[in-house]
Structure formats: C-alpha cells, structure tokens
mmCIF file of C-alpha atoms in Angstrom:
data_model
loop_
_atom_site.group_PDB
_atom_site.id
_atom_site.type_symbol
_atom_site.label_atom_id
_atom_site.label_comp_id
_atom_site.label_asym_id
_atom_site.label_seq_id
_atom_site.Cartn_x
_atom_site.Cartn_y
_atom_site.Cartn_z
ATOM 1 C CA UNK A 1 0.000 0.000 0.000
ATOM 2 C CA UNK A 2 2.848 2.493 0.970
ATOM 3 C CA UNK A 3 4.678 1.407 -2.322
ATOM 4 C CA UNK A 4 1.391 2.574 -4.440
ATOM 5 C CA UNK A 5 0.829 5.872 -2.627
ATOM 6 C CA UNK A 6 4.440 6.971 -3.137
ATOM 7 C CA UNK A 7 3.910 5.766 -7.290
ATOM 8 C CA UNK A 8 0.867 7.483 -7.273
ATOM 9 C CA UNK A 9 2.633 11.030 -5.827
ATOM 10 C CA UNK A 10 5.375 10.704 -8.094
ATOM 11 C CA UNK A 11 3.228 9.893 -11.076
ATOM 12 C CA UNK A 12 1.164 13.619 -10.077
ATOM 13 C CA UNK A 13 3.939 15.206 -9.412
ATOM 14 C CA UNK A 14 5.260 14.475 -12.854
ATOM 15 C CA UNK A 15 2.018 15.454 -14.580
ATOM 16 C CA UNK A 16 1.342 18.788 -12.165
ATOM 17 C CA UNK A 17 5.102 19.786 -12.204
ATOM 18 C CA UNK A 18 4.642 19.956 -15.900
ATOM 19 C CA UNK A 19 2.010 21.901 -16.292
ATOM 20 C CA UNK A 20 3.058 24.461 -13.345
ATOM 21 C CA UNK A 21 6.389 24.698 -15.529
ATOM 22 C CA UNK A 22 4.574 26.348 -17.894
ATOM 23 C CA UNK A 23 4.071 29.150 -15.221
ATOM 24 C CA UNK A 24 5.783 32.342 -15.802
ATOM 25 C CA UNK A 25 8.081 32.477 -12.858
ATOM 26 C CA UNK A 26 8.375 36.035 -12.409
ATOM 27 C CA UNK A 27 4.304 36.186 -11.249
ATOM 28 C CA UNK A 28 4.152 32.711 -9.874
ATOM 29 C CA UNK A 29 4.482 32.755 -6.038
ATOM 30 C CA UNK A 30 7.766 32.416 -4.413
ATOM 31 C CA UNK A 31 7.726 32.136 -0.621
ATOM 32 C CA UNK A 32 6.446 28.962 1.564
ATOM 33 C CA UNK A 33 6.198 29.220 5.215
ATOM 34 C CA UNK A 34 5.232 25.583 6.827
ATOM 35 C CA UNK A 35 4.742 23.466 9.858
ATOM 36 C CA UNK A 36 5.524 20.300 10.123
ATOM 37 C CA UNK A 37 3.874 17.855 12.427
ATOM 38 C CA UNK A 38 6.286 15.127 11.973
ATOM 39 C CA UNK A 39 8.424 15.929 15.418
ATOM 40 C CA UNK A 40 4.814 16.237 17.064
ATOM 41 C CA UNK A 41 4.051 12.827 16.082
ATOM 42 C CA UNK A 42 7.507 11.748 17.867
ATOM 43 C CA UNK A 43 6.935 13.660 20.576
ATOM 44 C CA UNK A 44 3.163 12.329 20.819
ATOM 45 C CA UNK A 45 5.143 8.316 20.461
ATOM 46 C CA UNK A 46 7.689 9.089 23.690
ATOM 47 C CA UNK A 47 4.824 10.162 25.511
ATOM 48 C CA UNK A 48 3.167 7.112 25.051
ATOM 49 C CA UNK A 49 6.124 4.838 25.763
ATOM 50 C CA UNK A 50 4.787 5.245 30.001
ATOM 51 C CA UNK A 51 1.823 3.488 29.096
ATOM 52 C CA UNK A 52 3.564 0.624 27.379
ATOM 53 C CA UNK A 53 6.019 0.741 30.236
ATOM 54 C CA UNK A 54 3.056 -0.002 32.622
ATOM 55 C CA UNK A 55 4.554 0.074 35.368
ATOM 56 C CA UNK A 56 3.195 2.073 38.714
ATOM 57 C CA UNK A 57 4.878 5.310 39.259
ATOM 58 C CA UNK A 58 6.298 5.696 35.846
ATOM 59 C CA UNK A 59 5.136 8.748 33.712
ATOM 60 C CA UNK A 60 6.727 9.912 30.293
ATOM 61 C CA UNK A 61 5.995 13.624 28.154
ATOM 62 C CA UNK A 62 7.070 14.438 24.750
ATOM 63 C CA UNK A 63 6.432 17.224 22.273
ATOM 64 C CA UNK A 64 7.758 17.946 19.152
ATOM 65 C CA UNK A 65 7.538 20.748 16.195
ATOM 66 C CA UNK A 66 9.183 22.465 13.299
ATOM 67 C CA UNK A 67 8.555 25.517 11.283
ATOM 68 C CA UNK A 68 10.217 26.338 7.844
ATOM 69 C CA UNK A 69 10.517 29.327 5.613
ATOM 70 C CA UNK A 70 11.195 28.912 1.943
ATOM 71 C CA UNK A 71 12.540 30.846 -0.548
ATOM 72 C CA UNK A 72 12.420 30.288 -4.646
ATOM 73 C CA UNK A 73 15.651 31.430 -6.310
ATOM 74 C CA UNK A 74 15.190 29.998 -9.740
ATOM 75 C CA UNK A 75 12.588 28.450 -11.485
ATOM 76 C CA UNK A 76 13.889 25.006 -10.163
ATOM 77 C CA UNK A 77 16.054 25.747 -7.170
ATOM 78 C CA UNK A 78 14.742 27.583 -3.846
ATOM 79 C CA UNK A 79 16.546 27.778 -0.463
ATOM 80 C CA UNK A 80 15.225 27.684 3.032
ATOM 81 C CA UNK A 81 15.569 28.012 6.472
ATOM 82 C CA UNK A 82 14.023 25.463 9.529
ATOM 83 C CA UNK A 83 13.848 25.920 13.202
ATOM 84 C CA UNK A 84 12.707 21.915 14.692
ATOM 85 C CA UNK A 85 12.630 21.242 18.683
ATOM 86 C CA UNK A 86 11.885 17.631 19.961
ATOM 87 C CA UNK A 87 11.614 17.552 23.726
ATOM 88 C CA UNK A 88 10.745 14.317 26.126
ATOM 89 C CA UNK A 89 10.938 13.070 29.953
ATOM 90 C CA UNK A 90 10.896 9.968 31.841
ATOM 91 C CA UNK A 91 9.758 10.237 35.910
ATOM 92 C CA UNK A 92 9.440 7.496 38.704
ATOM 93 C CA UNK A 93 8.319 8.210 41.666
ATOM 94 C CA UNK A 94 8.006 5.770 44.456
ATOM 95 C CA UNK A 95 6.506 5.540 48.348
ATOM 96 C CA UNK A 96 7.390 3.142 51.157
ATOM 97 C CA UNK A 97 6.335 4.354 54.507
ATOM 98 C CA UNK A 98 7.485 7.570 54.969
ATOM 99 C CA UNK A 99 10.342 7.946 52.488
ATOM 100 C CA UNK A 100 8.932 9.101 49.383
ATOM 101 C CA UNK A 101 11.454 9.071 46.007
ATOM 102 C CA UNK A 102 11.526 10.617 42.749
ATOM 103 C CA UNK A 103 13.436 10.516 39.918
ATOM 104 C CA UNK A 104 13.321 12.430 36.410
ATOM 105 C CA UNK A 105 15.230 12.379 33.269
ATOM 106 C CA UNK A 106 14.552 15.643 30.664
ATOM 107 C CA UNK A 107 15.955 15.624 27.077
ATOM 108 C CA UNK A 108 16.048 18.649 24.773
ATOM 109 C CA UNK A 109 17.044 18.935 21.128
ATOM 110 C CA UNK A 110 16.777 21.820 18.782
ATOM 111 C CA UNK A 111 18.400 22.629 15.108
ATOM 112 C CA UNK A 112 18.552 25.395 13.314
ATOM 113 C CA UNK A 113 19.206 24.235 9.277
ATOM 114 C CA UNK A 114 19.881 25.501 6.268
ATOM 115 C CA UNK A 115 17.978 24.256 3.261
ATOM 116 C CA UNK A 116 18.639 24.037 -0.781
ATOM 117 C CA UNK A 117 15.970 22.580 -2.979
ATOM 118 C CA UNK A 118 15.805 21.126 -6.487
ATOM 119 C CA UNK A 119 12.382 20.765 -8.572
ATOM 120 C CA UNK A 120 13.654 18.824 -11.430
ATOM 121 C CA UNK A 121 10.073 18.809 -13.469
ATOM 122 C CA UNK A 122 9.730 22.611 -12.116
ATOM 123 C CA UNK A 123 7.121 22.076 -10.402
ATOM 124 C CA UNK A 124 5.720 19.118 -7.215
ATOM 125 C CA UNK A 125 8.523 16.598 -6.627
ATOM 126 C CA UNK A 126 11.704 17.900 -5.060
ATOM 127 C CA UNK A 127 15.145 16.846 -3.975
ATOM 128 C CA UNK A 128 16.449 18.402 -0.344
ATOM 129 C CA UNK A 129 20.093 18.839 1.118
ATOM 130 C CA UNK A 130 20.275 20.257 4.760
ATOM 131 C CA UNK A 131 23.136 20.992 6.508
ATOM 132 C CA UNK A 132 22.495 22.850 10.331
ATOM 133 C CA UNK A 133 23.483 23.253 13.618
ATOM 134 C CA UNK A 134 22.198 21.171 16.599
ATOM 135 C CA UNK A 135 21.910 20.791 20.312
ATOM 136 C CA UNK A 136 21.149 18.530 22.677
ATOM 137 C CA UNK A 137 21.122 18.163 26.375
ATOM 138 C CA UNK A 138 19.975 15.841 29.577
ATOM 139 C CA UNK A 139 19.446 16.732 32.832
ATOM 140 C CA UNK A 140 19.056 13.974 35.567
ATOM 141 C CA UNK A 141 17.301 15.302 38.613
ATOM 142 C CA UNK A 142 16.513 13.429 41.888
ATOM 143 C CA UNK A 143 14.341 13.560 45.055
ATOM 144 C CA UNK A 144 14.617 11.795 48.729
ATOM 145 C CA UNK A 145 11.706 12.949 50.949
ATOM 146 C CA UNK A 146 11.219 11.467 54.400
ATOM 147 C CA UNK A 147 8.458 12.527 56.601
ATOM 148 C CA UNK A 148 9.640 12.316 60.866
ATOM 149 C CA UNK A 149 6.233 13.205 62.882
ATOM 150 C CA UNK A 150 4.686 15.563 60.379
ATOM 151 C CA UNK A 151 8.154 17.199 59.452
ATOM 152 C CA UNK A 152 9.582 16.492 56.038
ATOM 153 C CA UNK A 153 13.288 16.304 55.173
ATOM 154 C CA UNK A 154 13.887 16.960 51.524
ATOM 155 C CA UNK A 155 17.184 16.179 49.349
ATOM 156 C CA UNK A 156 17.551 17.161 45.895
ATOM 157 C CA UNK A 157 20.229 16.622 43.564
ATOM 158 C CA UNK A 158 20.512 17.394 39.351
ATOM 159 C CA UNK A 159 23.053 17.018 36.720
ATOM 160 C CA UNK A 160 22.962 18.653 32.955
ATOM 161 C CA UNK A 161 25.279 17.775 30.522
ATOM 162 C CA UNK A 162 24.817 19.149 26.620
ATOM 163 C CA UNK A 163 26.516 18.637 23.269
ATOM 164 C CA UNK A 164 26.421 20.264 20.047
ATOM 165 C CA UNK A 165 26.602 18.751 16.711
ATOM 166 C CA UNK A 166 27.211 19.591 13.065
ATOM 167 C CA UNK A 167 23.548 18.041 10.961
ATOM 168 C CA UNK A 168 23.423 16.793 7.647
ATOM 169 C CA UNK A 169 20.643 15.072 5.630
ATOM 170 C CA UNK A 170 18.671 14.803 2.562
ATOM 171 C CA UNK A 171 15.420 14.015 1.524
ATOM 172 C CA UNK A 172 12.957 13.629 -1.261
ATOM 173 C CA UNK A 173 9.308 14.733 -1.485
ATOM 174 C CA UNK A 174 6.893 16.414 -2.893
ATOM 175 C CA UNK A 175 4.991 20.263 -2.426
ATOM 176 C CA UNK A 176 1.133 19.777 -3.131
ATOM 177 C CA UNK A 177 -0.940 22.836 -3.902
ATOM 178 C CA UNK A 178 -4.059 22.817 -3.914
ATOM 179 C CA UNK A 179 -5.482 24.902 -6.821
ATOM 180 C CA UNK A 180 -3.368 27.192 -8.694
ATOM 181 C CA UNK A 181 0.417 27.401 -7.685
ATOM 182 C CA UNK A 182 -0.177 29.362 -3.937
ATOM 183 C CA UNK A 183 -2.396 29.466 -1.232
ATOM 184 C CA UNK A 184 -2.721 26.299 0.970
ATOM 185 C CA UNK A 185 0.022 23.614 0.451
ATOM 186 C CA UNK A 186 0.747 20.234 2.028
ATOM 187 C CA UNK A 187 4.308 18.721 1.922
ATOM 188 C CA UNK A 188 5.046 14.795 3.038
ATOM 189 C CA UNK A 189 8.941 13.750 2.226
ATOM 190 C CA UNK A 190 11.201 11.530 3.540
ATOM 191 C CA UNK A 191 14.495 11.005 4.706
ATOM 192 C CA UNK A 192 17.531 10.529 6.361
ATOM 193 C CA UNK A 193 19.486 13.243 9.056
ATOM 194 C CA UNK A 194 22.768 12.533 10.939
ATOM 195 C CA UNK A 195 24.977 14.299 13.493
ATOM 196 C CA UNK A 196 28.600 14.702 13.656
ATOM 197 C CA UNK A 197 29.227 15.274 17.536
ATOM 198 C CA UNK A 198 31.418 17.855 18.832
ATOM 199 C CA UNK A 199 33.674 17.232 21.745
ATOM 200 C CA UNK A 200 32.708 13.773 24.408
ATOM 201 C CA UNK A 201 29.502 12.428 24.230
ATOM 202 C CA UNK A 202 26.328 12.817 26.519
ATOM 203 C CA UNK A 203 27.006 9.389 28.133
ATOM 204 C CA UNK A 204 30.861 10.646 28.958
ATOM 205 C CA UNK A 205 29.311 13.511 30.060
ATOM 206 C CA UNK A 206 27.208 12.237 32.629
ATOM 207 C CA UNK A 207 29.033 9.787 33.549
ATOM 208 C CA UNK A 208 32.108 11.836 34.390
ATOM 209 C CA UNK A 209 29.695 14.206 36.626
ATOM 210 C CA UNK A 210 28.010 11.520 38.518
ATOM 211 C CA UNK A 211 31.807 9.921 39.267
ATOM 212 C CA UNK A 212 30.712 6.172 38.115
ATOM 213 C CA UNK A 213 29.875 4.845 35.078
ATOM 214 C CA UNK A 214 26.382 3.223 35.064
ATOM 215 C CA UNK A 215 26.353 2.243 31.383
ATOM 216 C CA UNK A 216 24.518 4.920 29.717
ATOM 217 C CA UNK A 217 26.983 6.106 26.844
ATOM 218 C CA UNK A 218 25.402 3.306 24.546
ATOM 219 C CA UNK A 219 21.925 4.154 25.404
ATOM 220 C CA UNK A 220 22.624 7.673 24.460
ATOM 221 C CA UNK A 221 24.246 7.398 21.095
ATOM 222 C CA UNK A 222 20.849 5.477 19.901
ATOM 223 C CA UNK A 223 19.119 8.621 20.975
ATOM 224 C CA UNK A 224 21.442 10.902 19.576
ATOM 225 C CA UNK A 225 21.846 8.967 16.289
ATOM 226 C CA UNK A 226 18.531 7.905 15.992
ATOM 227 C CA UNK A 227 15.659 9.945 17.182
ATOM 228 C CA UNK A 228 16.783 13.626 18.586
ATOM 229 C CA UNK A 229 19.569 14.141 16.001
ATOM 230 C CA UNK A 230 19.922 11.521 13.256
ATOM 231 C CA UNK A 231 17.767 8.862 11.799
ATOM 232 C CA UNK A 232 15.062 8.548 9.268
ATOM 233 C CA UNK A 233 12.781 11.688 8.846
ATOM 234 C CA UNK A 234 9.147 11.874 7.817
ATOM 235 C CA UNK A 235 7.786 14.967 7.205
ATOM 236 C CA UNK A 236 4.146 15.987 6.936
ATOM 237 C CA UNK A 237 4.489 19.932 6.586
ATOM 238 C CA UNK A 238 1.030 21.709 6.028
ATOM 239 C CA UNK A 239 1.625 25.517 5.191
ATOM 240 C CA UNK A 240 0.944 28.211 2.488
ATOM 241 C CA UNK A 241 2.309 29.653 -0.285
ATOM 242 C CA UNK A 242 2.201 33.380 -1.288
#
C-alpha cells in the first residue's frame, strides 16, 4: 500500500510539475512558510512509551515541532531556512512508609538548518540537502523525601550535561498545492538526518559528573543517532504559499 501511494505522488507530481512549468516564474508565487507535524508525532510516540512501560509510578511527556521558511531562487532551485525542537521526559516516583522518592530524566534537542531545494520537473517533486546546527542536552534530577512526625526532610540533587553537533541530511518529497500554484500547500517527504558530535559524548558527560559509570553512553548514542539528532525523517508539513 505504501509502495502505491508513493507511485501514485510521483506519477502527479510528474504530470502537475509539468504543467506548473509552464508558469511564468516572475508572477508565480515564491515564498512557503510551513509546519511540520512530523516531530509532534515523535513527541506524541515518547509520551506514550509510560503506558507501554506499565509500570506504577512511571510517567513519560514528549512534544515535538518544526517551522520552515522557503525561498524560490530559480525556477527550479529555492533555499530555506528550519527551526525543529523535539523535547521528552521519563519520571518514577516511588513511596514506602514515609520515604517518598523521585526521579526524572529531561531531554532537549533543537536545530537550526539551512535548506537548498531542487524541482527537477519545475514544479511538485523535489530533492532536499540540509546541513544545520544542533543541540542537545539531559538533565538527571533526583528527590529523597522522608516525613519524621509531620516534618519532612527533603534532598535534591541534578546534573545537565549538553553537546552540540554539526547536521546533515537529505530528503525527497513532494509540495502539493491545492489549486493554482499558492495558497494552501501540504508537503510529506522523507528522509535521512545525521549528526557529527562535537567534543565527548552525553554518556561521557554524565558519567564523568556523577563519578561512576552506570552504562549509559550506549543508550545515548541510539538517541542521539537515531531519534533527537539523526535517523530517518518523515515529514508531513502543512503551510501556504504566497
């Protein structure tokens, strides 16, 4: 089924790309400002992982967007630029008695790219090349509350490490309008993004502040390489043209 649908939008975009190519590019519309759900969707999926989990006193958030602005050049190449921001966290929290504990894991990623495209039939299907700037960073945040005859003794302790990254990627996909060339606009495309770290990793990082290593370096390059930073990409971009 997923093999048809993609036949079926290359097929249109080869048969409305020519026929927008016949549109006289000085008076056809130029700039595309879009949002793109895709990192919302993500976002939506970590929060959900606490219910899978299903385990008592575990809770997990996520959210997730990214906003682009885009810029035709030439009749067939247009640039861009792309803000995206992916957020999630993981809590326990547990009660025996009177000692109450709580323990909470944030992560944050954002990019900033920059975007060149190529419309080879002028018009629908493109070809995209990013290369950006990223961030990411964990914070690891703890809570021991015992409770003595109505008094309550509270110790809190947190750790942040971050690391930046050069971003790279490229996708395919294809700008639908819905009309003439302008107005509303829906983009799906997919992909592939990686990171090239700069300086230790998060795991390294943590570990060296928390003085012990409790095996997390592995766990982290997955998330670096495949969800916050790197890995496939869908995007489902709804926007308008003008």
């Amino acid at each position: 089924m997923a093999k048809k649908c993609i036949l079926l939008l290359a097929f249109a975009s080869i048969i409305v790309g020519g026929v927008f190519a016949q549109t006289d590019f000085e008076t056809m519309p130029k700039n595309t400002v879009t949002f793109d759900f895709g990192p919302t969707i993500v976002g939506l999926g970590i929060g959900a992982i606490g219910n899978i989990i299903d385990e008592s006193g575990v809770s997990t958030t996520g959210f997730g967007f990214a906003v682009q602005y885009e810029r035709e050049i030439l009749e067939r190449v247009s640039v861009g630029g792309r803000f995206a921001y992916l957020g999630g966290g993981l809590g326990f929290g547990q009660k025996d008695g009177t000692i109450e504990t709580v323990l909470e894991m944030k992560l944050n990623s954002f990019s900033l790219e920059g975007h060149a495209r190529y419309y080879p039939f002028g018009g629908t299907f493109f070809l995209d090349g990013m290369l950006g700037y990223a961030n990411m960073s964990a914070t690891f945040s703890g809570q021991f509350i015992a409770t003595d005859g109505g008094n309550k003794h509270k110790e809190e302790a947190s750790l942040t490490a971050s690391r930046s990254y050069l971003k790279l990627g490229a996708k395919l996909g294809w700008r639908i309008d819905f009309g003439n060339p302008g107005g509303f606009t829906f983009e799906p495309s997919l992909g592939y993004y990686g990171g090239i770290g700069l300086g230790d990793t998060l795991g390294k990082k943590l570990t060296a502040g928390l003085g012990t290593d409790i095996g997390i370096d592995e766990m982290f390059t997955v998330l670096e390489d495949v969800i916050f930073i790197g890995g496939p990409r869908i995007t489902l971009a709804f926007g308008w043209r003008f």
